[in-house]
Amino acid sequence: QVQLQESGPGLVKPSETLSLTCAVSGYSISSDFYWGWIRQTPGKGLKWIGSMSHSGGTYYNPSLKSRVTMSIDTSRNHISLKLNSVTAADTAMYYCARTLYGDNPFVFDYWGPGTLVTVSS
Amino acid sequence: SSELTQDPAVSVALGQTVRITCQGDSLRTYYASWYLQKPGQAPVLVIHANNNRPSGIPDRFSASFSGNTASLTIAGAQAEDEADYYCSSRDSSGYLPFGGGTKLTVL
């Protein structure tokens, strides 16, 4: 059974870099599939951040692309998200997820429980 | 980038059929996926591609498409179907928007 678990600081100061990791168990991330990040502002809808393939290919949301870096660490079997120059607008629940198919970066069937990040001084 | 529009809220009587819609130009080219989300939980994929349900999703959930509109139909809605429903569909530039979500209330 594939399981994902996000982790990282729950509080980040404005203008700093938000760094999250997603530990994957039950599957080797180097084998296949895309791995994505999606966030949700409290009480609001979902926003796709980006998707990265097991081989490193990426798709990013254009509105966040200039501030986002996604990476894969196959030795630790986890994926990472960095979002720099954060503001209060980046306060959200952040989810990592795995795609349903290895050739489609846009449909997610396994999700982590999410981690709440607040941007505040 | 393309956007997807959903009605903010829909209600249905227990056991009746309800349709939740999603509109957007990208839907003329690409299939929609549908997710449900219950309070405090991560989204769950309920429909993808051409009306495909992942394992464990009841067959009362189905999808249809017409023009720029995708629809999720729940036939015989149950109390446990009360949730927020989100559509998503890529566009030609490799961007993935989500709809704003529809809050389904089962009366």
Coordinates of C-alpha atoms in Angstrom, one line a residue:
Chain A
Q1 CA 0.0 0.0 0.0
V2 CA 1.5 3.3 -1.1
Q3 CA 1.6 5.9 1.7
L4 CA 2.7 9.5 1.6
Q5 CA 3.6 11.7 4.5
E6 CA 4.4 15.4 4.3
S7 CA 6.6 17.2 6.9
G8 CA 8.2 20.5 7.4
P9 CA 8.0 23.7 9.5
G10 CA 4.5 24.7 10.4
L11 CA 5.5 28.4 10.5
V12 CA 7.6 30.3 8.0
K13 CA 8.5 34.0 8.1
P14 CA 7.6 36.3 5.2
S15 CA 10.2 36.5 2.5
E16 CA 11.8 33.3 3.6
T17 CA 11.8 29.9 1.9
L18 CA 9.2 27.2 2.6
S19 CA 10.7 23.7 2.5
L20 CA 8.6 20.6 2.7
T21 CA 9.4 16.9 2.2
C22 CA 7.1 14.0 1.4
A23 CA 8.2 10.6 2.6
V24 CA 6.9 7.8 0.4
S25 CA 6.5 4.2 1.7
G26 CA 5.3 1.1 -0.1
Y27 CA 6.7 2.2 -3.5
S28 CA 10.1 3.2 -4.9
I29 CA 9.7 6.7 -6.3
S30 CA 12.5 6.0 -8.8
S31 CA 10.4 3.3 -10.5
D32 CA 7.6 5.2 -12.2
F33 CA 4.8 7.8 -11.9
Y34 CA 4.7 11.5 -11.4
W35 CA 4.8 13.1 -7.9
G36 CA 3.0 16.3 -7.2
W37 CA 2.3 19.1 -4.8
I38 CA -1.1 20.6 -4.3
R39 CA -2.1 23.2 -1.8
Q40 CA -5.3 24.5 -0.3
T41 CA -5.9 27.8 1.4
P42 CA -7.9 27.4 4.6
G43 CA -11.6 27.2 3.6
K44 CA -10.8 27.6 0.0
G45 CA -10.2 25.4 -3.1
L46 CA -7.3 23.4 -4.4
K47 CA -4.3 24.8 -6.3
W48 CA -1.9 22.6 -8.2
I49 CA 1.7 23.6 -7.6
G50 CA 3.5 21.2 -9.9
S51 CA 4.3 17.6 -10.9
M52 CA 7.7 15.9 -11.2
S53 CA 8.4 12.6 -12.9
H54 CA 10.5 9.8 -11.4
S55 CA 13.2 10.8 -13.9
G56 CA 13.1 14.5 -13.1
G57 CA 10.8 16.0 -15.7
T58 CA 8.7 18.8 -14.3
Y59 CA 5.5 20.7 -14.9
Y60 CA 4.9 23.8 -12.8
N61 CA 1.9 26.1 -12.2
P62 CA 2.8 29.2 -14.2
S63 CA 1.7 31.5 -11.3
L64 CA 4.2 29.9 -9.0
K65 CA 6.9 28.7 -11.4
S66 CA 9.4 31.5 -10.7
R67 CA 9.4 30.6 -6.9
V68 CA 9.1 26.8 -7.0
T69 CA 11.6 24.0 -7.0
M70 CA 10.7 20.4 -6.8
S71 CA 13.2 17.6 -6.4
I72 CA 13.3 13.8 -5.9
D73 CA 15.7 12.1 -3.5
T74 CA 15.7 8.4 -4.5
S75 CA 18.1 7.4 -1.8
R76 CA 15.7 8.5 0.9
N77 CA 12.6 7.8 -1.2
H78 CA 11.1 11.2 -0.7
I79 CA 10.2 14.3 -2.8
S80 CA 10.8 17.9 -1.8
L81 CA 9.2 21.2 -2.4
K82 CA 10.8 24.6 -2.0
L83 CA 8.9 27.8 -2.4
N84 CA 10.9 31.0 -2.0
S85 CA 9.9 34.6 -1.1
V86 CA 6.8 33.5 0.7
T87 CA 4.0 35.9 1.7
A88 CA 0.8 35.4 3.8
A89 CA -0.9 34.3 0.6
D90 CA 1.2 31.1 0.7
T91 CA -0.4 30.1 4.0
A92 CA -2.1 26.8 3.1
M93 CA -2.4 23.1 3.7
Y94 CA 0.2 21.5 1.4
Y95 CA -0.4 18.0 0.0
C96 CA 1.9 15.7 -1.8
A97 CA 0.4 13.1 -4.2
R98 CA 1.2 10.4 -6.7
T99 CA -0.3 10.2 -10.1
L100 CA -2.6 7.4 -11.3
Y101 CA -0.6 6.7 -14.4
G102 CA 3.1 7.0 -15.1
D103 CA 2.5 9.0 -18.3
N104 CA 0.0 11.5 -17.0
P105 CA 1.2 14.2 -14.6
F106 CA -2.2 15.5 -13.9
V107 CA -4.4 12.9 -12.2
F108 CA -3.6 12.0 -8.6
D109 CA -4.8 8.8 -6.8
Y110 CA -2.6 8.6 -3.7
W111 CA -2.5 11.7 -1.4
G112 CA -0.7 12.4 1.9
P113 CA -2.7 13.8 4.8
G114 CA -1.3 17.2 4.2
T115 CA 0.7 19.6 6.3
L116 CA -0.4 23.1 7.3
V117 CA 2.1 25.9 6.7
T118 CA 1.5 29.4 8.1
V119 CA 3.4 32.4 6.8
S120 CA 3.7 34.9 9.6
S121 CA 6.3 37.0 11.3
Chain B
S1 CA -4.2 29.5 -18.7
S2 CA -7.6 27.8 -18.7
E3 CA -10.0 28.1 -15.7
L4 CA -12.7 25.8 -14.5
T5 CA -16.0 26.9 -13.1
Q6 CA -18.3 25.1 -10.7
D7 CA -21.4 26.0 -8.8
P8 CA -20.5 26.7 -5.2
A9 CA -23.2 24.6 -3.7
V10 CA -25.7 21.9 -4.6
S11 CA -28.1 19.9 -2.5
V12 CA -29.9 16.6 -3.0
A13 CA -32.4 14.6 -1.1
L14 CA -31.2 11.3 0.3
G15 CA -31.5 8.6 -2.4
Q16 CA -32.1 11.0 -5.2
T17 CA -29.8 11.8 -8.2
V18 CA -27.6 14.9 -8.4
R19 CA -25.4 16.3 -11.1
I20 CA -22.4 18.5 -10.4
T21 CA -21.1 20.5 -13.3
C22 CA -17.7 21.9 -14.3
Q23 CA -17.2 24.3 -17.2
G24 CA -14.1 25.3 -19.0
D25 CA -12.6 25.6 -22.5
S26 CA -10.0 22.9 -21.8
L27 CA -12.8 20.4 -21.4
R28 CA -13.4 20.5 -25.1
T29 CA -10.1 18.8 -25.5
Y30 CA -9.2 17.1 -22.3
Y31 CA -11.1 14.9 -19.9
A32 CA -12.0 16.1 -16.4
S33 CA -11.1 14.3 -13.2
W34 CA -13.3 14.5 -10.2
Y35 CA -12.3 14.5 -6.5
L36 CA -14.3 14.5 -3.3
Q37 CA -13.0 16.0 -0.1
K38 CA -14.5 15.6 3.3
P39 CA -13.7 18.0 6.2
G40 CA -10.2 17.5 7.5
Q41 CA -9.3 14.9 4.9
A42 CA -7.2 14.8 1.7
P43 CA -9.0 14.7 -1.6
V44 CA -10.1 11.4 -3.0
L45 CA -10.1 10.6 -6.7
V46 CA -13.6 9.4 -7.8
I47 CA -13.6 9.7 -11.6
H48 CA -10.9 10.0 -14.2
A49 CA -10.5 9.9 -18.0
N50 CA -13.7 8.7 -19.8
N51 CA -15.9 7.9 -16.8
N52 CA -13.4 5.6 -15.1
R53 CA -13.8 4.9 -11.4
P54 CA -10.8 3.9 -9.2
S55 CA -11.1 0.7 -7.2
G56 CA -13.3 1.2 -4.2
I57 CA -15.4 4.0 -5.7
P58 CA -19.1 3.0 -5.8
D59 CA -20.8 2.7 -9.2
R60 CA -23.4 5.3 -8.3
F61 CA -20.7 7.8 -9.3
S62 CA -20.5 8.5 -13.1
A63 CA -19.2 11.2 -15.4
S64 CA -20.3 12.6 -18.7
F65 CA -19.1 15.3 -21.1
S66 CA -20.7 17.7 -23.5
G67 CA -19.0 20.6 -25.2
N68 CA -17.1 22.6 -22.6
T69 CA -19.0 21.0 -19.7
A70 CA -18.1 18.0 -17.6
S71 CA -20.6 16.5 -15.2
L72 CA -20.4 14.2 -12.2
T73 CA -23.6 12.4 -11.5
I74 CA -24.3 10.6 -8.2
A75 CA -27.3 8.3 -8.6
G76 CA -29.0 7.5 -5.3
A77 CA -27.0 9.9 -3.1
Q78 CA -26.0 8.6 0.3
A79 CA -25.3 10.6 3.5
E80 CA -21.6 9.7 3.2
D81 CA -21.5 11.4 -0.2
E82 CA -21.8 14.8 1.5
A83 CA -18.5 16.5 0.7
D84 CA -16.8 19.1 -1.4
Y85 CA -16.4 18.0 -5.1
Y86 CA -13.6 19.4 -7.3
C87 CA -13.0 19.0 -11.0
S88 CA -9.6 19.3 -12.7
S89 CA -8.4 19.1 -16.2
R90 CA -5.1 20.0 -17.8
D91 CA -4.9 22.6 -20.6
S92 CA -2.7 22.5 -23.7
S93 CA 0.2 24.4 -22.0
G94 CA 0.6 21.8 -19.3
Y95 CA -1.2 23.7 -16.6
L96 CA -3.6 21.9 -14.2
P97 CA -6.4 24.1 -12.8
F98 CA -8.9 22.9 -10.3
G99 CA -12.5 24.1 -10.3
G100 CA -13.5 26.2 -7.3
G101 CA -15.4 23.3 -5.8
T102 CA -19.0 22.4 -5.2
K103 CA -20.3 21.8 -1.7
L104 CA -22.8 18.9 -1.8
T105 CA -25.4 18.7 0.9
V106 CA -27.4 15.5 1.3
L107 CA -30.8 16.4 2.9

